Coordinates of C-alpha atoms and ligand atoms in Angstrom, one line a residue:
M233 CA -25.0 51.9 -35.2
K234 CA -28.5 50.5 -35.7
L235 CA -30.6 49.6 -32.4
K236 CA -30.5 45.9 -33.5
D237 CA -26.6 45.9 -34.1
K238 CA -26.3 47.8 -30.7
L239 CA -28.4 45.0 -29.0
F240 CA -26.4 42.2 -30.6
G241 CA -23.2 44.1 -29.7
L242 CA -24.5 44.3 -26.0
I243 CA -25.3 40.5 -26.1
G244 CA -21.8 39.8 -27.4
F245 CA -20.4 41.7 -24.8
F246 CA -22.3 39.8 -21.9
V247 CA -21.6 36.4 -23.7
A248 CA -17.7 37.5 -23.9
G249 CA -17.9 38.5 -20.2
L250 CA -19.6 35.2 -19.2
M251 CA -17.0 33.2 -21.2
M252 CA -14.1 35.2 -19.4
F253 CA -15.6 34.7 -16.1
S254 CA -16.0 30.9 -16.9
C255 CA -12.3 30.8 -18.1
T256 CA -11.1 32.5 -14.9
E257 CA -13.2 30.6 -12.4
L258 CA -11.3 29.8 -9.5
K259 CA -11.4 26.4 -8.1
E260 CA -10.4 25.9 -4.5
A261 CA -8.0 23.3 -2.9
N262 CA -9.4 21.3 -0.1
Y263 CA -6.9 20.4 2.7
Q264 CA -9.2 17.5 3.8
I265 CA -7.0 14.7 2.5
I266 CA -6.0 11.1 3.1
P267 CA -4.0 10.7 5.3
M268 CA -5.6 13.2 7.6
P269 CA -3.0 15.8 8.6
L270 CA -2.4 16.5 12.4
D271 CA -3.4 20.0 12.4
I272 CA -5.0 22.4 9.8
Q273 CA -5.7 25.9 10.9
L274 CA -7.5 27.7 7.9
A275 CA -7.1 31.5 7.8
E276 CA -9.9 33.6 7.8
K277 CA -9.1 35.2 4.5
G278 CA -6.4 35.3 1.8
K279 CA -5.6 32.7 -1.2
F280 CA -2.7 31.9 -3.3
V281 CA -3.7 31.5 -6.8
L282 CA -1.6 29.0 -8.9
A283 CA -0.8 30.2 -12.3
E284 CA 1.2 29.0 -15.4
G285 CA 4.9 29.8 -14.4
T286 CA 4.6 30.2 -10.8
P287 CA 8.1 29.3 -9.7
V288 CA 8.8 26.3 -7.2
I289 CA 11.8 27.9 -5.4
Y290 CA 14.2 25.2 -4.2
P291 CA 17.6 25.5 -2.6
E292 CA 20.8 25.6 -4.7
G293 CA 23.0 22.6 -4.7
N294 CA 20.4 20.2 -3.1
E295 CA 19.7 17.4 -5.4
K296 CA 16.6 15.8 -3.5
M297 CA 15.1 19.3 -3.3
Q298 CA 15.5 19.7 -6.9
N299 CA 13.6 16.3 -7.3
N300 CA 11.1 17.4 -4.8
A301 CA 10.4 20.6 -6.9
N302 CA 10.1 18.5 -10.0
F303 CA 7.5 16.2 -8.3
L304 CA 5.5 19.0 -7.2
A305 CA 5.6 20.4 -10.8
E306 CA 4.7 17.2 -12.2
Y307 CA 1.7 16.5 -9.8
V308 CA 0.2 20.0 -10.4
K309 CA 0.5 19.6 -13.9
E310 CA -1.2 16.2 -13.8
K311 CA -4.1 17.4 -11.8
T312 CA -4.6 21.2 -13.0
G313 CA -2.6 21.3 -16.4
I314 CA -0.8 24.3 -14.8
A315 CA 2.8 24.3 -15.6
L316 CA 5.0 25.6 -12.7
A317 CA 8.5 26.5 -13.1
P318 CA 11.1 24.9 -10.7
T319 CA 13.6 27.8 -9.9
V320 CA 16.7 27.9 -7.7
G321 CA 16.5 30.3 -4.8
T322 CA 15.4 30.7 -1.3
E323 CA 12.8 33.6 -1.4
G324 CA 10.1 35.0 -3.7
K325 CA 6.6 34.9 -4.8
G326 CA 5.8 31.4 -5.4
I327 CA 6.0 28.0 -3.7
I328 CA 9.1 28.0 -1.5
L329 CA 10.5 24.5 -0.5
K330 CA 12.8 24.4 2.4
V331 CA 14.6 22.1 5.0
E332 CA 14.5 23.1 8.6
E333 CA 16.3 20.2 10.1
N334 CA 14.2 18.4 12.9
K335 CA 15.9 15.3 14.1
E336 CA 12.8 14.3 16.1
K337 CA 10.2 14.7 13.2
P338 CA 12.3 14.4 10.1
E339 CA 9.2 13.3 8.2
G340 CA 7.2 16.2 9.5
Y341 CA 6.4 19.3 7.7
M342 CA 4.8 22.7 7.7
L343 CA 2.7 24.0 4.7
K344 CA 1.8 27.6 5.1
V345 CA -0.2 29.4 2.3
T346 CA -0.8 33.0 2.3
S347 CA -1.7 35.3 -0.5
D348 CA 1.8 36.1 -1.3
N349 CA 3.5 32.6 -1.4
V350 CA 3.1 29.1 -0.1
V351 CA 6.1 27.7 2.0
I352 CA 6.6 23.9 2.6
S353 CA 9.2 23.4 5.3
G354 CA 10.1 19.8 6.1
G355 CA 12.0 18.3 9.0
S356 CA 14.2 16.8 6.1
E357 CA 14.0 16.5 2.5
A358 CA 11.3 13.6 3.0
G359 CA 9.3 15.9 5.2
V360 CA 9.1 18.4 2.4
F361 CA 8.0 15.5 0.2
Y362 CA 5.2 14.6 2.4
G363 CA 4.2 18.2 2.3
I364 CA 4.2 18.2 -1.4
Q365 CA 2.1 15.0 -1.4
T366 CA -0.5 17.0 0.9
L367 CA -0.6 19.9 -1.4
R368 CA -0.9 17.5 -4.5
K369 CA -3.9 15.6 -2.8
S370 CA -5.5 19.0 -1.8
L371 CA -5.7 20.3 -5.5
P372 CA -8.9 19.8 -7.4
V373 CA -8.8 18.2 -10.8
V374 CA -9.5 20.9 -13.2
Q375 CA -9.1 21.7 -17.0
G376 CA -8.7 25.2 -17.7
E377 CA -9.8 26.8 -14.6
K378 CA -7.6 28.5 -12.1
V379 CA -6.8 27.0 -8.8
A380 CA -6.7 28.8 -5.4
L381 CA -5.1 27.7 -2.5
P382 CA -7.0 29.0 0.7
A383 CA -4.6 30.4 3.1
V384 CA -3.8 27.9 5.9
E385 CA -1.2 26.5 8.2
I386 CA -0.8 22.9 8.3
N387 CA 1.5 21.2 10.8
D388 CA 1.9 17.6 10.2
A389 CA 4.0 14.6 11.1
P390 CA 3.6 10.7 11.0
R391 CA 2.5 8.5 13.9
F392 CA 4.6 5.7 13.0
N393 CA 8.4 5.7 11.5
Y394 CA 7.8 2.4 9.8
R395 CA 5.0 2.5 7.4
G396 CA 5.1 -0.4 5.1
G397 CA 3.6 -2.1 2.1
M398 CA 4.7 -5.6 1.1
L399 CA 4.5 -7.1 -2.5
D400 CA 5.0 -10.8 -3.2
V401 CA 6.5 -11.0 -6.6
S402 CA 7.4 -14.6 -6.3
R403 CA 3.9 -16.4 -6.4
H404 CA 3.4 -14.3 -9.7
Y405 CA 6.4 -12.4 -11.2
I406 CA 5.4 -8.6 -11.5
E407 CA 7.1 -6.5 -14.4
L408 CA 9.5 -4.1 -13.4
D409 CA 7.2 -1.0 -14.6
S410 CA 4.3 -2.6 -12.4
V411 CA 6.7 -2.7 -9.5
K412 CA 7.4 1.1 -10.1
R413 CA 3.6 1.8 -10.2
F414 CA 3.4 -0.1 -6.9
I415 CA 6.0 2.4 -5.5
D416 CA 3.9 5.4 -6.9
M417 CA 1.2 4.2 -5.0
L418 CA 2.9 3.7 -1.8
A419 CA 4.3 7.2 -2.3
M420 CA 1.0 9.0 -2.7
H421 CA -0.1 7.2 0.6
N422 CA 2.8 8.4 2.7
I423 CA 4.1 4.9 2.8
N424 CA 8.0 4.7 3.4
R425 CA 8.9 1.1 3.2
F426 CA 8.6 -1.4 0.3
H427 CA 8.9 -4.9 1.6
W428 CA 9.8 -6.8 -1.4
H429 CA 9.2 -10.5 -1.2
L430 CA 11.7 -12.0 -3.5
S431 CA 11.9 -15.9 -3.0
E432 CA 9.3 -18.4 -2.6
D433 CA 8.4 -22.1 -3.2
Q434 CA 6.9 -20.8 -6.5
G435 CA 10.0 -19.0 -8.0
W436 CA 13.1 -17.1 -7.0
R437 CA 13.1 -13.6 -8.4
I438 CA 16.7 -12.0 -7.6
E439 CA 19.7 -12.6 -9.5
I440 CA 22.5 -13.9 -7.2
K441 CA 25.9 -13.9 -9.3
C442 CA 27.5 -16.6 -7.4
R443 CA 24.6 -18.8 -7.3
P444 CA 23.4 -18.5 -11.1
L445 CA 21.1 -21.5 -10.8
L446 CA 18.8 -19.9 -8.6
T447 CA 17.5 -17.8 -11.3
E448 CA 18.4 -20.0 -14.3
K449 CA 16.3 -22.9 -12.8
G450 CA 14.5 -21.6 -9.6
S451 CA 12.8 -18.5 -11.5
M452 CA 10.6 -20.6 -13.6
R453 CA 7.8 -23.0 -12.8
K454 CA 6.4 -25.5 -15.3
E455 CA 2.6 -24.2 -14.8
T456 CA 0.3 -22.9 -12.3
V457 CA -2.7 -24.3 -10.6
I458 CA -6.1 -22.8 -11.9
G459 CA -7.9 -21.2 -9.1
R460 CA -9.1 -23.8 -6.8
T461 CA -9.9 -26.5 -9.4
G462 CA -6.8 -28.7 -8.8
K463 CA -6.2 -28.4 -12.7
Y464 CA -3.1 -26.7 -14.3
D465 CA -2.7 -24.3 -16.9
G466 CA 0.3 -25.9 -18.8
K467 CA 1.9 -22.5 -19.2
P468 CA 5.5 -21.9 -17.8
H469 CA 5.5 -18.8 -15.5
G470 CA 8.6 -16.9 -14.3
G471 CA 10.7 -14.1 -14.3
F472 CA 13.4 -12.4 -12.3
Y473 CA 15.1 -9.1 -11.7
T474 CA 18.7 -8.6 -12.7
Q475 CA 20.8 -7.0 -10.0
E476 CA 20.9 -3.8 -12.1
Q477 CA 17.2 -3.7 -12.4
A478 CA 16.8 -4.2 -8.5
K479 CA 19.2 -1.3 -8.0
E480 CA 16.9 0.8 -10.5
I481 CA 14.1 -0.1 -8.1
V482 CA 16.0 0.9 -5.0
A483 CA 16.8 4.4 -6.5
Y484 CA 13.4 4.8 -7.9
A485 CA 12.1 4.1 -4.4
A486 CA 14.7 6.3 -2.9
E487 CA 13.7 9.2 -4.8
R488 CA 10.1 8.9 -3.3
Y489 CA 11.7 8.4 0.3
I490 CA 10.9 4.9 0.2
T491 CA 13.4 2.2 1.6
V492 CA 13.3 -1.1 -0.3
I493 CA 13.6 -3.9 2.4
P494 CA 14.2 -7.3 0.4
E495 CA 12.9 -10.4 1.9
I496 CA 14.8 -13.8 1.1
D497 CA 12.5 -16.3 3.2
M498 CA 14.4 -18.9 4.9
P499 CA 14.7 -21.7 6.0
G500 CA 11.1 -22.5 4.7
H501 CA 9.4 -21.5 1.4
M502 CA 12.7 -22.6 -0.3
L503 CA 11.7 -24.9 -3.0
S504 CA 12.8 -22.8 -5.9
A505 CA 16.3 -22.7 -4.3
L506 CA 16.1 -26.3 -3.6
H507 CA 15.3 -27.3 -7.2
A508 CA 18.4 -25.2 -8.3
Y509 CA 20.8 -26.8 -5.4
P510 CA 19.1 -29.9 -4.2
E511 CA 22.0 -30.8 -1.9
L512 CA 20.6 -27.8 0.3
G513 CA 17.6 -30.1 1.3
C514 CA 17.5 -32.7 3.9
T515 CA 16.4 -35.5 1.5
G516 CA 18.7 -34.4 -1.4
G517 CA 15.7 -34.1 -3.7
P518 CA 15.0 -34.0 -6.5
Y519 CA 12.7 -31.0 -6.0
E520 CA 10.6 -28.9 -8.2
V521 CA 9.5 -25.2 -8.2
W522 CA 6.0 -25.5 -7.0
C523 CA 3.0 -25.0 -9.3
H524 CA 0.4 -24.8 -6.4
W525 CA 0.1 -23.1 -3.2
G526 CA 0.6 -24.1 0.4
V527 CA 3.3 -24.7 2.7
S528 CA 6.1 -27.4 1.7
K529 CA 7.8 -29.8 4.2
D530 CA 10.9 -29.5 2.1
V531 CA 13.0 -26.6 3.5
L532 CA 16.8 -25.8 3.9
C533 CA 18.8 -28.6 5.7
A534 CA 19.7 -26.8 9.0
G535 CA 22.3 -29.5 9.7
N536 CA 24.4 -28.9 6.5
D537 CA 27.2 -26.5 6.5
A538 CA 26.7 -25.7 3.0
T539 CA 23.2 -24.1 3.8
L540 CA 25.1 -21.8 6.2
K541 CA 27.5 -21.0 3.3
F542 CA 24.5 -20.6 0.8
I543 CA 22.9 -18.1 3.3
E544 CA 25.9 -16.1 3.5
D545 CA 26.5 -16.2 -0.3
V546 CA 22.9 -14.8 -0.9
L547 CA 22.7 -12.3 1.7
G548 CA 26.4 -11.3 0.8
E549 CA 25.1 -10.0 -2.7
I550 CA 21.7 -8.8 -1.3
V551 CA 23.4 -6.2 0.9
E552 CA 25.3 -5.0 -1.9
I553 CA 22.1 -4.3 -4.0
F554 CA 20.0 -3.2 -1.4
P555 CA 21.4 -0.3 1.0
S556 CA 18.5 -0.8 3.6
E557 CA 19.5 -1.0 7.3
Y558 CA 17.0 -3.8 7.6
I559 CA 17.0 -7.2 5.5
H560 CA 14.2 -9.4 6.0
V561 CA 14.9 -13.2 6.4
G562 CA 11.6 -14.6 6.7
G563 CA 11.4 -17.4 9.0
D564 CA 7.7 -18.2 8.8
E565 CA 6.0 -21.5 8.2
C566 CA 9.0 -23.8 8.1
P567 CA 7.5 -27.2 9.2
K568 CA 10.4 -29.2 11.2
T569 CA 9.2 -32.6 9.6
R570 CA 12.3 -33.2 7.7
W571 CA 14.5 -32.1 10.3
E572 CA 13.2 -34.5 12.7
S573 CA 14.4 -37.2 10.7
C574 CA 17.4 -35.9 9.2
P575 CA 20.8 -37.2 10.4
K576 CA 22.5 -34.0 9.7
C577 CA 20.0 -31.7 11.3
Q578 CA 19.8 -34.1 14.4
A579 CA 23.7 -34.3 14.5
R580 CA 23.6 -30.5 14.6
I581 CA 21.1 -30.3 17.4
K582 CA 23.3 -32.6 19.2
A583 CA 26.6 -30.8 18.4
L584 CA 24.9 -27.6 19.7
G585 CA 23.7 -29.3 22.7
I586 CA 20.2 -28.1 21.9
K587 CA 17.4 -29.6 24.1
G588 CA 13.8 -29.3 23.5
D589 CA 11.6 -28.1 26.7
E590 CA 8.1 -27.3 27.7
K591 CA 8.5 -24.1 25.6
H592 CA 10.0 -25.3 22.3
S593 CA 11.1 -28.3 20.5
A594 CA 14.7 -29.0 19.7
E595 CA 13.9 -28.4 15.9
E596 CA 12.4 -25.1 17.0
Y597 CA 15.7 -24.1 18.6
L598 CA 17.4 -25.2 15.7
Q599 CA 15.4 -22.8 13.4
S600 CA 16.4 -20.2 15.9
F601 CA 20.1 -21.2 15.2
V602 CA 19.6 -20.7 11.3
I603 CA 18.1 -17.3 11.9
N604 CA 20.9 -16.2 14.3
H605 CA 23.5 -17.2 11.7
A606 CA 21.9 -15.1 9.2
E607 CA 21.6 -12.4 11.7
K608 CA 25.3 -12.6 12.7
F609 CA 26.3 -12.3 9.2
L610 CA 24.2 -9.4 8.5
N611 CA 25.1 -7.6 11.7
S612 CA 28.8 -8.1 10.5
K613 CA 27.9 -6.1 7.4
G614 CA 26.3 -3.4 9.5
R615 CA 22.6 -4.5 8.9
Q616 CA 19.7 -5.7 10.9
I617 CA 17.1 -8.4 10.4
I618 CA 13.4 -8.4 10.3
G619 CA 11.7 -11.9 10.5
W620 CA 8.2 -13.1 10.7
D621 CA 6.7 -13.8 14.2
E622 CA 7.7 -17.5 14.1
I623 CA 11.2 -16.2 14.8
L624 CA 10.2 -16.0 18.3
Q625 CA 9.9 -19.7 18.5
G626 CA 13.3 -21.0 19.9
G627 CA 14.1 -17.5 21.2
L628 CA 14.8 -14.4 19.2
A629 CA 18.1 -13.4 17.6
P630 CA 19.6 -10.7 19.8
N631 CA 18.9 -7.7 17.5
A632 CA 16.0 -9.0 15.6
T633 CA 12.9 -7.0 14.6
V634 CA 9.5 -9.0 14.7
M635 CA 7.0 -8.8 12.0
S636 CA 3.7 -10.1 13.5
W637 CA 1.3 -11.6 11.1
R638 CA -0.5 -14.4 12.8
G639 CA -2.0 -11.9 15.1
E640 CA -0.7 -9.2 17.3
E641 CA 0.7 -11.6 19.9
G642 CA 4.0 -11.9 18.2
G643 CA 4.3 -8.0 18.2
I644 CA 3.3 -7.9 21.8
E645 CA 5.6 -10.6 22.9
A646 CA 8.6 -9.0 20.9
A647 CA 7.9 -5.5 22.7
R648 CA 7.8 -7.1 26.0
Q649 CA 11.1 -8.6 25.2
K650 CA 12.5 -5.2 24.2
H651 CA 12.7 -6.0 20.6
K652 CA 11.1 -3.9 17.8
A653 CA 7.9 -5.1 16.2
I654 CA 6.1 -4.1 13.2
M655 CA 2.3 -5.0 13.3
T656 CA 0.8 -6.8 10.1
P657 CA -2.0 -9.0 11.4
H658 CA -3.6 -11.0 8.8
T659 CA -6.9 -10.4 10.2
Y660 CA -6.7 -6.8 9.4
L661 CA -3.9 -6.1 6.9
Y662 CA -3.7 -9.1 4.4
F663 CA -4.8 -7.4 1.3
D664 CA -5.1 -10.7 -0.6
Y665 CA -8.3 -11.2 1.3
Y666 CA -11.6 -10.5 0.0
Q667 CA -12.7 -7.0 0.4
S668 CA -16.5 -7.7 0.5
Y669 CA -18.5 -10.1 2.2
D670 CA -20.2 -10.7 -1.0
T671 CA -17.5 -13.2 -2.4
K672 CA -19.4 -14.4 -5.1
N673 CA -19.1 -11.1 -7.0
E674 CA -15.5 -10.8 -6.3
P675 CA -12.6 -12.1 -8.1
L676 CA -11.1 -15.1 -6.6
A677 CA -9.0 -14.3 -3.4
I678 CA -7.1 -16.6 -0.9
G679 CA -10.0 -16.3 1.8
G680 CA -10.7 -14.0 4.6
R681 CA -12.9 -11.1 4.5
L682 CA -11.5 -7.7 4.8
P683 CA -13.8 -5.0 3.9
L684 CA -12.4 -1.3 3.9
E685 CA -14.2 -0.5 7.3
R686 CA -12.5 -3.5 8.9
V687 CA -9.1 -2.5 7.8
Y688 CA -9.7 1.3 8.7
G689 CA -10.7 0.2 12.3
Y690 CA -7.5 -1.7 13.1
E691 CA -5.6 0.1 16.0
P692 CA -1.9 -1.2 16.0
M693 CA -0.9 0.2 19.5
P694 CA -1.9 -2.7 22.0
K695 CA -3.4 -1.2 25.1
M696 CA -1.9 -3.8 27.4
L697 CA 1.7 -2.7 26.5
S698 CA 3.1 -0.3 29.2
A699 CA 4.2 3.2 27.6
E700 CA 7.8 1.9 27.6
E701 CA 7.0 -1.3 25.7
Q702 CA 4.7 0.6 23.3
K703 CA 7.8 2.3 22.1
Y704 CA 8.8 -1.0 20.4
I705 CA 5.9 -1.0 18.0
V706 CA 7.5 0.9 15.5
G707 CA 5.3 0.6 12.7
V708 CA 2.5 -1.1 10.7
Q709 CA 2.5 -2.7 7.2
A710 CA -0.1 -4.3 4.8
N711 CA 0.9 -7.4 2.9
L712 CA -0.2 -8.5 -0.7
W713 CA 0.5 -12.0 -1.4
T714 CA -0.2 -13.0 -5.1
E715 CA -1.3 -16.7 -5.1
Y716 CA -4.5 -15.6 -6.8
I717 CA -3.2 -12.5 -8.3
S718 CA -1.7 -13.0 -11.6
T719 CA -1.8 -9.4 -13.0
F720 CA -0.9 -6.0 -11.4
R721 CA -4.4 -4.8 -12.7
Y722 CA -5.9 -7.3 -10.1
A723 CA -3.3 -6.2 -7.7
E724 CA -4.5 -2.7 -7.9
Y725 CA -7.9 -3.6 -7.1
M726 CA -7.0 -5.5 -4.1
L727 CA -4.7 -2.7 -2.9
L728 CA -6.9 0.1 -3.6
P729 CA -8.8 1.9 -1.6
R730 CA -7.6 -0.3 1.3
L731 CA -4.1 1.5 1.0
A732 CA -6.0 4.6 1.8
A733 CA -7.3 3.1 5.2
L734 CA -3.8 1.6 5.8
S735 CA -2.0 5.1 5.3
E736 CA -4.2 6.7 8.0
I737 CA -3.7 4.0 10.5
Q738 CA 0.1 4.4 9.8
W739 CA 0.3 8.3 9.5
S740 CA -2.6 10.1 11.3
S741 CA -3.0 10.1 15.0
A742 CA -5.4 7.9 16.7
D743 CA -7.7 10.5 17.9
K744 CA -8.3 11.9 14.4
R745 CA -9.6 8.6 13.1
N746 CA -13.1 8.6 12.1
Y747 CA -14.4 6.3 9.4
E748 CA -17.3 8.5 8.3
C749 CA -14.9 11.4 8.0
F750 CA -12.5 9.1 6.0
L751 CA -15.4 8.1 3.8
S752 CA -16.0 11.8 3.0
R753 CA -12.5 12.3 2.1
L754 CA -12.2 9.3 -0.2
P755 CA -13.9 10.6 -3.4
R756 CA -11.3 13.1 -3.7
M757 CA -8.3 10.5 -3.2
A758 CA -10.4 8.5 -5.9
Q759 CA -10.1 11.5 -8.5
L760 CA -6.4 10.9 -8.3
Y761 CA -6.7 7.1 -8.6
D762 CA -8.9 7.9 -11.6
L763 CA -6.1 10.3 -13.0
K764 CA -3.6 7.6 -12.6
Q765 CA -6.0 4.9 -14.1
Y766 CA -5.7 2.9 -11.2
N767 CA -8.0 0.0 -10.9
Y768 CA -9.7 0.4 -7.5
A769 CA -12.5 -1.5 -5.9
G770 CA -15.7 0.6 -5.7
H771 CA -17.5 -1.0 -2.8
A772 CA -17.3 2.2 -0.9
F773 CA -18.5 4.4 -3.8
D774 CA -21.7 2.2 -4.2
I775 CA -25.2 3.1 -3.4
T776 CA -26.5 2.5 0.2
A777 CA -30.4 2.3 0.2
N778 CA -32.7 2.8 3.1
L779 CA -35.9 1.1 2.6
V780 CA -38.7 1.9 5.3
P781 CA -42.3 0.3 5.2
D782 CA -45.1 2.7 6.4
S783 CA -48.1 0.5 6.6
T784 CA -50.4 3.2 7.8
A785 CA -49.7 5.3 4.6
G786 CA -49.3 2.0 2.5
V787 CA -45.9 3.2 1.1
V788 CA -42.3 2.2 1.1
K789 CA -40.0 5.2 1.5
V790 CA -36.7 4.7 -0.4
A791 CA -33.9 6.7 0.2
F792 CA -30.5 6.6 -1.5
K793 CA -26.9 7.9 -0.8
T794 CA -23.4 7.7 -1.9
I795 CA -20.4 9.1 -0.2
D796 CA -19.9 11.9 -2.6
N797 CA -23.7 12.5 -3.4
C798 CA -23.2 11.7 -7.3
P799 CA -26.1 11.8 -9.5
I800 CA -28.2 8.7 -8.9
H801 CA -30.8 7.6 -11.7
Y802 CA -33.4 5.0 -10.9
T803 CA -36.1 3.0 -12.7
L804 CA -39.4 1.1 -11.2
D805 CA -39.7 -1.3 -14.0
G806 CA -36.6 -3.7 -13.4
S807 CA -34.8 -2.0 -16.3
E808 CA -31.2 -1.0 -15.8
P809 CA -31.1 2.8 -15.3
T810 CA -29.1 5.1 -17.6
A811 CA -28.4 8.7 -17.4
A812 CA -31.7 9.4 -19.2
S813 CA -33.5 7.5 -16.4
P814 CA -35.2 9.8 -13.6
L815 CA -32.9 11.5 -11.4
Y816 CA -33.3 10.8 -7.6
T817 CA -33.5 13.9 -5.6
D818 CA -35.3 13.1 -2.5
T819 CA -37.0 10.2 -0.8
L820 CA -39.4 8.0 -3.1
M821 CA -42.7 7.0 -1.9
I822 CA -43.1 3.8 -3.5
K823 CA -47.0 3.0 -3.6
E824 CA -47.0 -0.2 -5.8
A825 CA -44.9 -3.3 -5.8
C826 CA -42.3 -2.9 -8.2
T827 CA -38.5 -3.8 -8.8
I828 CA -36.6 -0.7 -8.1
S829 CA -33.1 -0.5 -9.6
A830 CA -30.4 2.5 -9.1
V831 CA -27.0 3.5 -10.2
G832 CA -24.8 6.4 -9.4
I833 CA -23.2 8.0 -12.5
R834 CA -19.9 9.8 -11.9
P835 CA -17.7 11.2 -14.8
A836 CA -15.0 8.2 -14.5
R837 CA -17.4 5.1 -13.8
K838 CA -20.9 4.2 -12.6
T839 CA -21.5 2.4 -9.2
R840 CA -22.7 -1.1 -9.2
L841 CA -26.3 -1.6 -9.9
F842 CA -28.6 -1.4 -6.9
T843 CA -31.8 -3.6 -7.4
E844 CA -34.5 -4.6 -4.9
T845 CA -37.9 -6.0 -5.1
V846 CA -40.5 -3.8 -3.1
N847 CA -43.7 -5.1 -1.7
I848 CA -46.3 -2.6 -0.2
P849 CA -47.0 -3.4 3.3
Ligands
ACM227 C1 3.0 -15.2 6.1 O1 2.0 -14.7 5.7 N1 3.4 -16.7 5.9 C2 4.0 -14.3 6.6
ZN228 ZN1 18.4 -31.6 7.4

């Protein structure tokens, strides 16, 4: 071989070596995820390398564990392209899934990684599922590279048993596939309750076979008000879920350890039902399915026995569709105007011997009568009720759980009365509120301002409650009302990344919560959002700039930052920066007046443009 050929051979060898090296490069998992696990103990050394065909071993004859194994394989494939092999068994080199029953912490899990294997053992199958979610979120997004899991032992369990997310499908109907997408989002945030708001003034969304007009007439409105213009779009809007479809959702959620809690909102927010059955209203109608938003004075007539029968008919079918222990019966925003002048309602007040007092009006006690009726019926079917905090007015039904939305007071009062409470104060957890103070640059929202940091800052356990009373605060939920949210794409924007903040309030222990730390973990969560093509809001990922004038030196010092230190490109002439513009590496010393503009460029998307006029001191 000539010298030249030898040289080329040698170079080829090195190039091949380099290629081999890059093909087998190891990317490591990172256990700093959202929600933050309770305890992470990294070992000093050792790692488990995921490879094509690595078995996911699950116990024979356990369908839930088989599903869990399939979920894990699906998630790993999605993030890394590596195909794991679900396999029946109990031992071996691979990822072993097992249940070690723990009645105290059924949703808790241990994730132990050694160089030989990975063990996820849950207090129940649900616990295993959350261990799988942790593993999923720890993985890097790679293409072609190998993935190593550093040796670790994670012990984790949720802070709250009830971790909810509410979706209003009544103001805007949401397609079945999007409802499933919502459930997928809940699952990746360790949320275990899907509160499904199914009835409203603006549309009835669930088939009730013995009351067919509810969906024939009540599921469709003639048109919808456009934003805050007072004008209408002239387009009919509606839709509903058949009982079969609703059962499909229940099953889809259950596979992901999520209980669906249906809400039939009564006795207010009932115009769609009154349009279908006007005899159930105090005035007899006619009524229309509302095409705009707000609170209607027309509500179910509490003095009419037919109303009580209607409630039983509807809830009787609801319990057949939804196996959840809890059924939400609404109870919010029910004006008493009609009841005050309705002969039937007043006759009922008299017959029941109800008297108004300094605490509540007679009509508030009448509302309590309606909710009590619903509760008695549901209790007879082995179910319990949840109601919005207005169900405290007129006295709580004996076994009711209170969902505290007008603030925390309802939840606090319920806990003092030894009733369970779920905290969902609108001042922190209404995701239909704007998520930026810069509302001009946001899509239209109902009002309120709840940036990510404020959501994250919510502490649901009221300090003024005694330890005993605190036990009644069973959970936390965020709500997405959809008056102004006409597409699911927009819903995604309102939900994310605020669901990530919510998940940490619901799951992680209070002493682990730290917003800066949360932000440092968020970019890796967002990689998962990008993979799923979720439309998340980018405020937290935008550039933050620090401009400091130094009059002695005659300069302005400009420093940029993003939460993931992504490449930032800038210009000083007012033009919009591109990837070809200068890369920001260190504090800029601006010596002449200019317009400075900057964007952060990530593979999936850019930050919003930062721009500022700089004057020299
Ligand atoms: C509610 O926001 N009306 C519960
Ligand atoms: Zn009436």
